[in-house]
Short mmCIF file of C-alpha atoms in Angstrom, two decimals:
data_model
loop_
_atom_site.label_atom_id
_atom_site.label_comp_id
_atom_site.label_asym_id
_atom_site.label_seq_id
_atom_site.Cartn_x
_atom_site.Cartn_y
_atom_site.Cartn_z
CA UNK A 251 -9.30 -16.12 -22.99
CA UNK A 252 -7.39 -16.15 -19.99
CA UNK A 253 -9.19 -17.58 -16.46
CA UNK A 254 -9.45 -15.64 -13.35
CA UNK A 255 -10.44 -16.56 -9.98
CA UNK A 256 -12.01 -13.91 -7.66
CA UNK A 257 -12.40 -14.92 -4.10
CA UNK A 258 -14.83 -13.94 -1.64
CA UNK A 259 -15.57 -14.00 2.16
CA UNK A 260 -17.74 -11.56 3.69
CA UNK A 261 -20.35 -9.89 2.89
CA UNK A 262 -18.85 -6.12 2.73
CA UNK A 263 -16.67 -7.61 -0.03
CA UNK A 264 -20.26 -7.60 -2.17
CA UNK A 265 -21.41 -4.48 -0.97
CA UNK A 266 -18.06 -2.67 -2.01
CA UNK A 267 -16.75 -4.72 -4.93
CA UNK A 268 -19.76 -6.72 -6.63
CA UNK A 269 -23.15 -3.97 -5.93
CA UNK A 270 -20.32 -1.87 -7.45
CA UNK A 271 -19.93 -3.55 -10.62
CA UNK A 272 -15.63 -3.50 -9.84
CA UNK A 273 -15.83 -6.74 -12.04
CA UNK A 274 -17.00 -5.72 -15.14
CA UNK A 275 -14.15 -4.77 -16.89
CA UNK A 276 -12.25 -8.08 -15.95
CA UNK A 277 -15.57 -10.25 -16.91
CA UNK A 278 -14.56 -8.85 -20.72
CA UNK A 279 -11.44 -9.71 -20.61
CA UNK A 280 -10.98 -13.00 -18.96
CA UNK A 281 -12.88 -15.74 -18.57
CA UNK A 282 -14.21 -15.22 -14.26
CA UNK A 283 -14.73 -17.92 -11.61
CA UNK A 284 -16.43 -16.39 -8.54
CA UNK A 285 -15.84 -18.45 -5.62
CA UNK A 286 -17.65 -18.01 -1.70
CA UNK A 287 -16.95 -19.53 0.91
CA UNK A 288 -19.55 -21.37 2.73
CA UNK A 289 -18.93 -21.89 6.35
CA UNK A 290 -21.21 -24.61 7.30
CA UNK A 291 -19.30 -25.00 10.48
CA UNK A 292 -20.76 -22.12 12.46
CA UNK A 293 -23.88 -19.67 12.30
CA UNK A 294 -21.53 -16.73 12.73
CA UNK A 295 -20.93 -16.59 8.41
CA UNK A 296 -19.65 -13.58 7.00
CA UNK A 297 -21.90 -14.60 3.79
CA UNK A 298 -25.26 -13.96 4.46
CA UNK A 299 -26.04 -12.73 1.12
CA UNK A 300 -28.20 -14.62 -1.33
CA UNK A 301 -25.80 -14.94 -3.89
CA UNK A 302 -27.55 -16.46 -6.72
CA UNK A 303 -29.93 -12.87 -6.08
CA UNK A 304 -26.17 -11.84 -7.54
CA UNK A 305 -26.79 -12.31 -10.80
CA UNK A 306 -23.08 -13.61 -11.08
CA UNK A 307 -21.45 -15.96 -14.29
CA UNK A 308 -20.28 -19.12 -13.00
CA UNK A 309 -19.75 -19.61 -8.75
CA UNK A 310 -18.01 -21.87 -6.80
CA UNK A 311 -18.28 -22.61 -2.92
CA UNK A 312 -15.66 -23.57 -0.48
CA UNK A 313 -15.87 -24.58 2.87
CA UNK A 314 -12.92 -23.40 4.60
CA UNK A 315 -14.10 -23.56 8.73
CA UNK A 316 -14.14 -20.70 10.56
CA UNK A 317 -12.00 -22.65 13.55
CA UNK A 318 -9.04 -22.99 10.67
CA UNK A 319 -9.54 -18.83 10.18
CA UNK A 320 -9.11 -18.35 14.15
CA UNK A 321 -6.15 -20.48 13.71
CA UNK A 322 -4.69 -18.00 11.87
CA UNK A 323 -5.22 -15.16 14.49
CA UNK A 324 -2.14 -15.49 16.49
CA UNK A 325 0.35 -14.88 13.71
CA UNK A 326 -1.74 -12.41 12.27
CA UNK A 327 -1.71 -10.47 15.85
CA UNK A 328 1.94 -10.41 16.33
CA UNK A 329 2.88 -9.64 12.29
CA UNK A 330 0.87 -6.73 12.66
CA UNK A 331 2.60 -5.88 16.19
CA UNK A 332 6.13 -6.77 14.78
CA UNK A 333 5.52 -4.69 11.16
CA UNK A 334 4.47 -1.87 13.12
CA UNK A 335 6.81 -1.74 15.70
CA UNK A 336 8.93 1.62 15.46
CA UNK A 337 6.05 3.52 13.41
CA UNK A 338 4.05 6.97 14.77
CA UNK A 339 0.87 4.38 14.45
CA UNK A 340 2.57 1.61 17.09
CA UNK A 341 0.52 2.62 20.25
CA UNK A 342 -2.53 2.83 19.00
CA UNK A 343 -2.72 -0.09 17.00
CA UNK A 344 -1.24 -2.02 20.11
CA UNK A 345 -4.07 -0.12 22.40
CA UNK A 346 -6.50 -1.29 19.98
CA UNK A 347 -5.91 -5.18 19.96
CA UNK A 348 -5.75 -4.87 23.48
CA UNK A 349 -9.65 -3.67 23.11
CA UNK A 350 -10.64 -6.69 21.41
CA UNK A 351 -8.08 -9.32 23.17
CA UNK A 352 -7.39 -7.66 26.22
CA UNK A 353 -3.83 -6.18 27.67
CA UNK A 354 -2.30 -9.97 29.13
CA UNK A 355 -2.77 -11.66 25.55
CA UNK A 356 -2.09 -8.44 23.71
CA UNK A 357 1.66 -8.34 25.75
CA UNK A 358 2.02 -12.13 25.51
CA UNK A 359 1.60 -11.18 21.20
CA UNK A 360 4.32 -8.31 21.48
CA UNK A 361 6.42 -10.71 22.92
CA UNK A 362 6.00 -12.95 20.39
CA UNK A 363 6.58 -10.16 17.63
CA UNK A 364 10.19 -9.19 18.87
CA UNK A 365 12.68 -9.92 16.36
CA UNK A 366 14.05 -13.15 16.41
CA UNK A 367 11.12 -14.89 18.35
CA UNK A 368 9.11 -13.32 15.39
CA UNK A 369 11.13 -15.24 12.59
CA UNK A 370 11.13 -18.41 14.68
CA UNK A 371 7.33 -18.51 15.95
CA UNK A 372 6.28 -17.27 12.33
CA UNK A 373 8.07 -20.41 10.80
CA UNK A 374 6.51 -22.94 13.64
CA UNK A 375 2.66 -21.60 12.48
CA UNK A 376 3.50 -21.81 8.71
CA UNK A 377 4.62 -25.80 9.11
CA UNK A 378 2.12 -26.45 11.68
CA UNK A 379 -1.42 -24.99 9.80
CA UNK A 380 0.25 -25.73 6.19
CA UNK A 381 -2.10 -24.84 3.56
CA UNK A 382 -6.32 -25.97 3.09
CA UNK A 383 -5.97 -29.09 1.00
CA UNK A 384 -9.81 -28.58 -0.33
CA UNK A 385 -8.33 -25.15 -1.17
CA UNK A 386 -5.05 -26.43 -3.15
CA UNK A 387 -7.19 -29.37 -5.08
CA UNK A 388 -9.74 -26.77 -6.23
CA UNK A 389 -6.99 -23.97 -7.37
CA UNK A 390 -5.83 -27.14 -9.37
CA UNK A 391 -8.46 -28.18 -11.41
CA UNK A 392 -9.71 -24.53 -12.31
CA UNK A 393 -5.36 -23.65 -13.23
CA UNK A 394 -6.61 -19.93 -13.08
CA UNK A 395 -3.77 -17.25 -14.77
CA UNK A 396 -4.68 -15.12 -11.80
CA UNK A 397 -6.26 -15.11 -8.52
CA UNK A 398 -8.07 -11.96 -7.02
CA UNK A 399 -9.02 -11.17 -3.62
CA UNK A 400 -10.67 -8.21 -2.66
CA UNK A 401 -10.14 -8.62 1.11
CA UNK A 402 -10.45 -6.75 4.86
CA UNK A 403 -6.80 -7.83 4.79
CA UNK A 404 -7.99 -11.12 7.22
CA UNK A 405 -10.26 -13.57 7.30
CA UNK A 406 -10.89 -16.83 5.24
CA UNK A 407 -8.91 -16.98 2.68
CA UNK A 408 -5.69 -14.93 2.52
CA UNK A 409 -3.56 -16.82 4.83
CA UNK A 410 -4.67 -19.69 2.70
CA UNK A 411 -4.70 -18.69 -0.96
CA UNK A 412 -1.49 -16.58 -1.35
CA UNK A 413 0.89 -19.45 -0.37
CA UNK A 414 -0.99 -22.31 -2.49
CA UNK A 415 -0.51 -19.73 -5.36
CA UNK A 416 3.12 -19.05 -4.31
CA UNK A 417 4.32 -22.52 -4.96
CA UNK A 418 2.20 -22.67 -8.41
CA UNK A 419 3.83 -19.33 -9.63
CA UNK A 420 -0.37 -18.01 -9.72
CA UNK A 421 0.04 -14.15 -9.85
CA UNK A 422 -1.95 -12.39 -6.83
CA UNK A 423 -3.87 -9.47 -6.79
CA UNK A 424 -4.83 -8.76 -3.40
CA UNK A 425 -7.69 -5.40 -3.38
CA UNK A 426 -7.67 -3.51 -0.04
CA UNK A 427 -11.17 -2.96 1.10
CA UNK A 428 -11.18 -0.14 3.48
CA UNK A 429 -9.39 3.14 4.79
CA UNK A 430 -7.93 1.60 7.84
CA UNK A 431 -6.77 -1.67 6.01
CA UNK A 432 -3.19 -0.84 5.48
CA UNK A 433 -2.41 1.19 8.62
CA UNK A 434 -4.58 -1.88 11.02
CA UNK A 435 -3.49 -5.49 9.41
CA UNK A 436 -1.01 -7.50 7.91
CA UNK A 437 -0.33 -10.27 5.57
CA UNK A 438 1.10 -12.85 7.11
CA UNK A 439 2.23 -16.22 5.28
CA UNK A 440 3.23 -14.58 1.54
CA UNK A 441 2.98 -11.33 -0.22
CA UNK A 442 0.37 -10.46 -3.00
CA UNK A 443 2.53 -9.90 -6.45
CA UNK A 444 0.23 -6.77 -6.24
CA UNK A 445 -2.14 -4.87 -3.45
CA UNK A 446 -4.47 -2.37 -4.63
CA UNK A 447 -5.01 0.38 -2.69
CA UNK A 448 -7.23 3.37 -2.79
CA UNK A 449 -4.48 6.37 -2.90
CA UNK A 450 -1.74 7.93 -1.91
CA UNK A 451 -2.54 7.96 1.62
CA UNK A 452 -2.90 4.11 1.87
CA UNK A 453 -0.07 3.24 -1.04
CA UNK A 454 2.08 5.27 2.03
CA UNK A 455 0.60 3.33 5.20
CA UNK A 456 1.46 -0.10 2.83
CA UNK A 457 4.92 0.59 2.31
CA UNK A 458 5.25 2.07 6.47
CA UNK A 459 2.79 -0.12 7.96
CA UNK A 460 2.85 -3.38 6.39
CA UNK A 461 5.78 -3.24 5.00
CA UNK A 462 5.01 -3.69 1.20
CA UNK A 463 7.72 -3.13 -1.02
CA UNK A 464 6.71 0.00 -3.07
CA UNK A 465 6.88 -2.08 -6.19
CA UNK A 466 4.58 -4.23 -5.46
CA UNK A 467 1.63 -2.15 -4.81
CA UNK A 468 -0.56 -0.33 -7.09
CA UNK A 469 -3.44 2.65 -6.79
CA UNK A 470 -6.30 1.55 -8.11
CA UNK A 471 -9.11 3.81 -6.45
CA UNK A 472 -11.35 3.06 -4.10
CA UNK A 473 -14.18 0.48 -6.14
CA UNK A 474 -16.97 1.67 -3.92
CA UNK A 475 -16.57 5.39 -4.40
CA UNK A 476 -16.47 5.40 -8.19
CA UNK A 477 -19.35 6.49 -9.03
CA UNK A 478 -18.86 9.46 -6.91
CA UNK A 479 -16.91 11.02 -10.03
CA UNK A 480 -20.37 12.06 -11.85
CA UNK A 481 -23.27 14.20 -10.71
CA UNK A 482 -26.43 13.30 -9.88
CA UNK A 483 -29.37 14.01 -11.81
CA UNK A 484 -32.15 14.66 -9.30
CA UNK A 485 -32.51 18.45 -8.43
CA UNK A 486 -32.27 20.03 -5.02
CA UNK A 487 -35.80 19.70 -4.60
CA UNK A 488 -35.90 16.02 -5.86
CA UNK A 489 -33.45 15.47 -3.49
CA UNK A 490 -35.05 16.78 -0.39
CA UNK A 491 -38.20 15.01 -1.23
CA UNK A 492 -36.37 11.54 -1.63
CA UNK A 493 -35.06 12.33 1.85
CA UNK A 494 -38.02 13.58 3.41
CA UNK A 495 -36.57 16.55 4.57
CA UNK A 496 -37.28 20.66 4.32
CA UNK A 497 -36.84 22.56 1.74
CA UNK A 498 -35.24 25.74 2.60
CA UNK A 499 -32.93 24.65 5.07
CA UNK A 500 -29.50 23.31 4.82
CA UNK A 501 -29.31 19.75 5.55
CA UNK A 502 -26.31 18.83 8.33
CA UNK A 503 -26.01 15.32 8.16
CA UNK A 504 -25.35 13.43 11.70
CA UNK A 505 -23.63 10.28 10.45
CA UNK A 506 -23.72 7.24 13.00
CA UNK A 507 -20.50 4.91 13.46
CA UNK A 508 -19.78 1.20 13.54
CA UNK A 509 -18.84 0.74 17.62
CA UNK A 510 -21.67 2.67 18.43
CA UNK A 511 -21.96 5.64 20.97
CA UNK A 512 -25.47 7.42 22.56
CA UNK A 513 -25.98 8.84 19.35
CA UNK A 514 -29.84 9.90 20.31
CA UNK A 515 -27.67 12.08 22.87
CA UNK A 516 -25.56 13.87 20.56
CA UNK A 517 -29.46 13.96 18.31
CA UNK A 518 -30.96 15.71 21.23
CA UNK A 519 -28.31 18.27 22.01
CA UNK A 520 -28.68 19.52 17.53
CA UNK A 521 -32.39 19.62 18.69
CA UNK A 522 -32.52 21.73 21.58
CA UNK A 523 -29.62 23.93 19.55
CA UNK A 524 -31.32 24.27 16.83
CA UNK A 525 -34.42 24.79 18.82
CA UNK A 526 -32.54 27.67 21.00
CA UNK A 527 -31.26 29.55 18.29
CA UNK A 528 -27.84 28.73 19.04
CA UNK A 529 -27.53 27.07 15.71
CA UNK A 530 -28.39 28.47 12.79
CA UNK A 531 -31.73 27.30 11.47
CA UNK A 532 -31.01 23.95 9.68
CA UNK A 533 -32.72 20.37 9.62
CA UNK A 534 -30.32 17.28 11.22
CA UNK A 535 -30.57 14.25 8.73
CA UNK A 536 -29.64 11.09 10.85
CA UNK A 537 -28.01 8.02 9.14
CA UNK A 538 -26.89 5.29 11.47
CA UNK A 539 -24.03 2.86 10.38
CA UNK A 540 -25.10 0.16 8.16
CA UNK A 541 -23.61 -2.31 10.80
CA UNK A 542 -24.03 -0.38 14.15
CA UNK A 543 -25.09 -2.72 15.81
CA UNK A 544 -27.97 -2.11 18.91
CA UNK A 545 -28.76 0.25 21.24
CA UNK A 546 -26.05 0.79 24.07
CA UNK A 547 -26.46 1.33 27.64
CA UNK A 548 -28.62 4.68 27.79
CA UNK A 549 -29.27 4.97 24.56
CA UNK A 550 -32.58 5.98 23.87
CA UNK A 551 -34.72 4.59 20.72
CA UNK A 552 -34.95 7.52 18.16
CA UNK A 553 -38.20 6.79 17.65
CA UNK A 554 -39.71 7.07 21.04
CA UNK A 555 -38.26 10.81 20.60
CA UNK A 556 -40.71 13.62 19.41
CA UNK A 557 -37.87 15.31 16.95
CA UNK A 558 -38.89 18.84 15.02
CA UNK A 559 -35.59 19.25 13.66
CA UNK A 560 -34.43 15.95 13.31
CA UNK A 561 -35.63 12.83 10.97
CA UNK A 562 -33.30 9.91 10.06
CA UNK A 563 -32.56 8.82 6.71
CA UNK A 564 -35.51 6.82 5.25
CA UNK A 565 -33.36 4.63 3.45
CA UNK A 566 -31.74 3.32 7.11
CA UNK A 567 -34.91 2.92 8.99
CA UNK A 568 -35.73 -0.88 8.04
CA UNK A 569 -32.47 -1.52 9.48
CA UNK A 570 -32.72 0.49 12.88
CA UNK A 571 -36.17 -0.86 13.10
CA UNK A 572 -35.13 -4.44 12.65
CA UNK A 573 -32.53 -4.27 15.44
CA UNK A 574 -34.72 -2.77 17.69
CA UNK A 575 -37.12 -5.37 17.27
CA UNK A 576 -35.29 -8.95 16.56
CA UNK A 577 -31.62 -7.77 17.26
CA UNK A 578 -30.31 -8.65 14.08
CA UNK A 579 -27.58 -6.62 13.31
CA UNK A 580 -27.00 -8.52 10.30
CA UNK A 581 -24.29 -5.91 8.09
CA UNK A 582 -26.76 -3.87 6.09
CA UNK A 583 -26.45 -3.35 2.00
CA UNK A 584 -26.87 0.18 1.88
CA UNK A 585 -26.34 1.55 -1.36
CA UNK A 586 -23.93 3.68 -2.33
CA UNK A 587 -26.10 5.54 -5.25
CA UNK A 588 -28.15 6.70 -2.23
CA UNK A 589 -25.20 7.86 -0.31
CA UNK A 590 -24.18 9.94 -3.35
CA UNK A 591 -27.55 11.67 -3.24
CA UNK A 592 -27.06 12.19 0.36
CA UNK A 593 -23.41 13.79 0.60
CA UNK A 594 -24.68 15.77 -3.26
CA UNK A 595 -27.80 17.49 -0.69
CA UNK A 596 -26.21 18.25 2.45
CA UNK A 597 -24.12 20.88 3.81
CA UNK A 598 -21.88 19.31 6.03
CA UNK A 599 -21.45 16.19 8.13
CA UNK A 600 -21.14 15.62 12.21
CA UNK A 601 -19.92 12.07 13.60
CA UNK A 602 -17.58 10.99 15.47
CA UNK A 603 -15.58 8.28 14.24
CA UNK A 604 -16.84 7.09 10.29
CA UNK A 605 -15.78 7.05 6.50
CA UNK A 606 -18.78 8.91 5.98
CA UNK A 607 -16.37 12.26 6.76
CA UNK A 608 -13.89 11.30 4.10
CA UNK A 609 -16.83 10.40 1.64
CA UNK A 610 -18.09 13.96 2.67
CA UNK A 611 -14.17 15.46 2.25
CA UNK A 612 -14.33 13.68 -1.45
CA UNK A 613 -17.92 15.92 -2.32
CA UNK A 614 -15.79 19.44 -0.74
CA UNK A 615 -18.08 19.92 1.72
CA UNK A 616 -16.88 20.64 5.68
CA UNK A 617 -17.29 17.80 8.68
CA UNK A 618 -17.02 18.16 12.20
CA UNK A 619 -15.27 15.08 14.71
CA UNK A 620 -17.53 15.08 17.81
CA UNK A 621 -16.17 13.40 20.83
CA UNK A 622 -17.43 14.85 24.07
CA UNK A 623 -16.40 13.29 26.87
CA UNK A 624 -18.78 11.98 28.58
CA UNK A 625 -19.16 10.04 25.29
CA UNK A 626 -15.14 9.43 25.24
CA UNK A 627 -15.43 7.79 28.72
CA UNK A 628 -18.20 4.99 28.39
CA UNK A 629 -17.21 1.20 27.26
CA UNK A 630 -17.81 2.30 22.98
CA UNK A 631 -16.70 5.52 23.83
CA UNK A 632 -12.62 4.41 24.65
CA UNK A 633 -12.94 2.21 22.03
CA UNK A 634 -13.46 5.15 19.39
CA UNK A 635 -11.34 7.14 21.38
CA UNK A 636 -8.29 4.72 20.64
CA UNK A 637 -9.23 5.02 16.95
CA UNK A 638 -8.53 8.64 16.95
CA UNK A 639 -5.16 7.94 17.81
CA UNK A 640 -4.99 6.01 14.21
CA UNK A 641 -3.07 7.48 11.48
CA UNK A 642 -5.38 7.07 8.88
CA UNK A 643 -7.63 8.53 11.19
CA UNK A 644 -5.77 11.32 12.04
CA UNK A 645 -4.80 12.48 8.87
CA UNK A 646 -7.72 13.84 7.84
CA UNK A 647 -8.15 16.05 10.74
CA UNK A 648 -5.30 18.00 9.14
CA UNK A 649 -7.51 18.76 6.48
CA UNK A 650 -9.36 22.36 5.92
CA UNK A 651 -12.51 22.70 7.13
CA UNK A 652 -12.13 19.05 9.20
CA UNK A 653 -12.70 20.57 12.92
CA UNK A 654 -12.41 18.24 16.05
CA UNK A 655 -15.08 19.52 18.92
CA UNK A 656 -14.63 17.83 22.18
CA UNK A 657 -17.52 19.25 24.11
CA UNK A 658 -21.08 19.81 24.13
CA UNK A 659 -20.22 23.72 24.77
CA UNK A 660 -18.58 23.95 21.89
CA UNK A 661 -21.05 22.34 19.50
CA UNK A 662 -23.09 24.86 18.44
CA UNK A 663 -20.57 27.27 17.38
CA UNK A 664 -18.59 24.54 15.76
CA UNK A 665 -21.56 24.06 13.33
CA UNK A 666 -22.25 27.36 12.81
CA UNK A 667 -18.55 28.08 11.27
CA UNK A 668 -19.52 24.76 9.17
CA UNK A 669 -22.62 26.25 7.74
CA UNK A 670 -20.76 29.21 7.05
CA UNK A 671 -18.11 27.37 5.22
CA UNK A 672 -20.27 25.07 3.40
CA UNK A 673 -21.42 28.48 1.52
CA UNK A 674 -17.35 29.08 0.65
CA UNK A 675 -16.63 27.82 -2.65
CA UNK A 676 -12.98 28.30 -2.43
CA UNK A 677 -12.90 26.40 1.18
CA UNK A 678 -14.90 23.59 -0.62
CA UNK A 679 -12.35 23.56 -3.54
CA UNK A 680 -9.83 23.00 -0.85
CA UNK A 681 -10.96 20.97 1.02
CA UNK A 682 -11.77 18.41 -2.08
CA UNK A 683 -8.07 19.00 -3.48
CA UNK A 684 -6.83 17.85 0.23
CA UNK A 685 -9.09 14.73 0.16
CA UNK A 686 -7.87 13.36 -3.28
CA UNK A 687 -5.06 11.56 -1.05
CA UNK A 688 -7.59 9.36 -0.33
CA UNK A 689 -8.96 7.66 -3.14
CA UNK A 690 -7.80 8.03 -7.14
CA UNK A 691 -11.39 9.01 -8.92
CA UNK A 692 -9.98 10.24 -11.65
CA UNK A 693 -8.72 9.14 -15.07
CA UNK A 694 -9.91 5.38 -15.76
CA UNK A 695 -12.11 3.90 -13.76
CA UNK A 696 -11.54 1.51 -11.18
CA UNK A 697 -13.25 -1.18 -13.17
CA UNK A 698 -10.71 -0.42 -16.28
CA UNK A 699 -7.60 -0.42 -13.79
CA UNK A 700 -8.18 -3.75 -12.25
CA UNK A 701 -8.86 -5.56 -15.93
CA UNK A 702 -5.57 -3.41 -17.34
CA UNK A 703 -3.64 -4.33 -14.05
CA UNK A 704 -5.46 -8.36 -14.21
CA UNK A 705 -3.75 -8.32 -17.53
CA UNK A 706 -0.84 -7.44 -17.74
CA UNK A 707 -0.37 -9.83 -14.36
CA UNK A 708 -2.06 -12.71 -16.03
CA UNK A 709 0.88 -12.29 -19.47
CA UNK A 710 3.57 -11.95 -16.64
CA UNK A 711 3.09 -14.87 -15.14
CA UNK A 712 2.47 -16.82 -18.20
CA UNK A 713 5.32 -15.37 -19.64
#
C-alpha cells in the first residue's frame, strides 16, 4: 500500500479537513501518516486542539518554531506583491498588507517585489533560511509516495515541505483552505505538483493571482461544504425548535464576521425595524464568527440587551460567553452539520463581510452586504472595507439576489425585497446556478477526488 503524509498546522485545517472526514477516502487507499506541528516555542500555537480527542491512525509531531515561520514573512509579502502586480486585485491586496504591516514596510515590500530585485532578493532568502533539517530527516525515514497539505496558503510548513520534497522527486498536493486563498497569498520557495481548489472561481484567481500554471491545479470542491449536497432530515418545525426560534416567521439570519464590527448596532437597528413595521414581521437569528474575536470599542454585550425579535444562535453562545468573560478568543469548532441546519431554515442572510453569504448563495437563498458608514469608518470598519475591494469578494456581489446596502436608511427596504425573494423559486434557482462557481458539490465527493487525485500522483511519481 502506498504511504502518504498529511501535514497539519492550525487548527482551521481540523475544523475544515479532519471534523469533515476529507481523509477517508485516502485512509483506504494508502497507508496515512498524520503529522502536527507542535510549537513549543511560543504560547501563540495554531494547534490548540486535543488531537488524540481526533480519533486519528498513526500521528507524528514536529516542532518547527514559530520565529523560523516569521522568517518566512518577508518573501512571502513581496511574492504576493510581485505575482499580483498588473492584476484588477493589485490595490487592494497592497491596501490590505498595509493594514496588518503598515504603509512604510508595505512600500519597502513593493520595492522589493519589482522585477529584477524580486529574482535577486528571492534567491538571497532561499540560500539564507535553506530548508528545516528536523523536517528533511523526518520526510526521510517515513519515504512517503506523497505529501499532502491542506493549508491557508502560509504558515508552518509550506515554505518548508515543498522544497525538501522537490529535491526527493515527493509529489505535492497542496489543498487550498479558503475562498480568499488564491486571490490573498502565494507560494513562495516551489510549486505544489498539484493545488486543489474549490471551483472555477478560485482554479481562475490561481492561474491570475498566483500564477499557477493551469496544469497544475485541480478542482476538487470545497472539503468543508460537502455535506451541503444532501438534505437534512429534521422538519421545519424540528428545525426551529433546535434553534430556539418562532415558528411562523421567516428566520433572517444576521451572520457576524471575523474583524469584527458593532454588530449589537446593526442587531438593534433589525429590532426597532422589525418592531416599527418597517420590516416585514420576521425573527433575526444572530450567529457571531467562530473566531470574532471580543467586543470592540462601543460595542455593546448582546446579552445586556432586552431583544423581542432577536436571539443568537444557541450553538455560538458558549463561545460569545467565554470571550466576554476570560477573553479567549481561542478559534471556535463550530460544526458544519449545524450550519447546514441553519442556512436549510432561514430565509436569507445579512452581514457584512463573511463566507457565510456564499454558504447561503450555495442553499439559493438571497443575502444582503451591509456596510453603513459609520460602520465603514471605525478602526474594523476600513479594514472590512478594504476587503470589499477583493476580487473574490466582489464577485459575488454580481450575483442575483446578492444586494450591497450602504446605509441604515436603506435597510429595511433592502430586507423586505429579500423576504420577498426568498419566496421566488426561480430567483433561488438562480441564484444557486450562479454560486456553483464557487465550490464543485457535485459528482464524486471531495473525499473520492483527493484519494483518485492522491493516486494517480503517488503512480506518477513512482513511475
Amino acid at each position: 500500500m502506498p504511504k502518504a503524509l498529511v501535514f497539519i498546522d492550525h487548527d482551521m485545517i481540523v475544523r475544515h479537513f479532519v471534523l469533515a472526514d476529507a481523509f477517508r477516502e485516502l485512509e483506504r487507499a494508502f497507508d496515512v501518516t498524520y503529522v502536527f506541528n507542535d510549537d513549543i516555542s511560543t504560547d501563540k500555537t495554531w494547534i490548540n486542539v486535543d488531537v488524540e480527542s481526533l480519533g486519528l491512525g498513526r500521528v507524528l509531531t514536529t516542532n518547527v518554531p514559530r520565529k523560523r515561520m516569521g522568517s518566512w514573512y518577508k518573501l512571502y509579502a513581496i511574492s504576493v506583491l510581485n505575482a499580483q502586480r498588473g492584476t484588477a486585485n493589485y490595490r487592494g491586496r497592497r491596501e490590505r498588507m498595509a493594514d496588518i504591516n503598515g504603509w512604510p514596510r508595505t512600500i519597502y515590500y513593493e520595492l522589493l517585489s519589482l522585477p529584477g530585485i524580486f529574482q535577486f532578493t528571492r534567491r538571497k532568502f532561499l540560500r539564507e533560511l535553506g530548508t528545516y533539517a528536523p523536517l528533511e530527516e523526518l520526510i526521510d525515514a517515513e519515504a512517503p509516495d506523497i505529501v499532502i497539505h491542506p493549508s491557508i496558503l502560509t504558515g508552518y510548513y509550506i515554505n518548508e515541505l515543498l522544497p525538501i520534497c522537490k529535491t526527493r522527486g515527493i509529489p505535492t498536493l497542496v489543498l487550498m483552505n479558503a475562498w480568499d486563498n488564491p486571490s490573498q497569498k502565494a507560494i513562495t520557495t516551489s510549486l505544489p505538483d498539484k493545488l486543489g481548489v474549490w471551483g472555477t472561481q478560485t482554479r481562475d484567481h490561481a492561474i491570475e493571482f498566483m500564477r499557477m500554471p493551469p496544469e497544475q491545479i485541480e478542482i476538487l470542491g470545497a472539503a468543508q461544504f460537502d455535506l451541503y449536497r444532501t438534505s437534512v432530515s429534521e422538519t421545519d418545525d424540528e428545525l426551529r425548535a433546535m434553534f430556539r426560534v418562532p415558528k411562523g416567521k421567516p428566520i433572517l439570519l444576521y451572520g457576524g464576521v471575523s474583524k469584527s464590527i458593532n454588530e449589537t448596532r446593526h442587531l438593534r437597528l433589525l429590532e426597532e425595524a422589525i418592531e416599527s413595521g418597517a420590516i416585514q414581521d420576521c425573527h433575526v437569528l444572530y450567529r457571531p464568527h467562530p473566531w470574532r474575536g471580543g467586543l470592540v470599542e462601543g460595542e455593546e454585550n448582546f446579552f445586556d440587551i432586552d431583544f423581542k425579535h432577536v436571539s443568537m444562535d444557541p450553538h455560538m453562545t458558549r463561545y460569545y460567553q467565554r470571550i466576554l468573560d476570560t477573553g479567549d478568543d481561542n478559534f471556535d469548532m463550530a460544526e458544519y452539520e449545524v450550519t447546514k441546519k441553519l442556512l436549510t431554515l432561514i430565509a436569507g442572510t445579512v452581514s457584512s463581510m463573511s463566507t457565510i453569504q456564499l454558504e447561503t448563495a450555495l442553499f439559493g437563498k438571497p443575502s444582503i452586504s451591509f456596510m453603513p458608514g459609520p460602520d465603514m469608518a471605525t478602526k474594523y470598519g476600513k479594514s472590512t472595507a478594504i476587503g470589499f475591494r477583493l476580487m473574490h469578494f466582489r464577485g459575488l456581489w454580481e450575483c442575483p439576489g446578492v444586494e450591497i446596502c450602504d446605509s441604515d436608511a436603506g435597510l429595511a427596504d433592502a430586507i423586505n425585497r429579500l423576504l420577498d425573494q426568498s419566496h421566488d423559486p426561480d430567483m433561488r434557482r438562480t441564484i444557486h446556478d450562479y454560486a456553483r462557481q464557487y465550490a464543485e458539490l457535485e459528482g464524486p465527493t471531495y473525499a473520492e477526488r483527493l484519494r483518485d487525485l492522491s493516486l494517480e500522483m503517488a503512480q506518477r511519481g513512482q513511475g
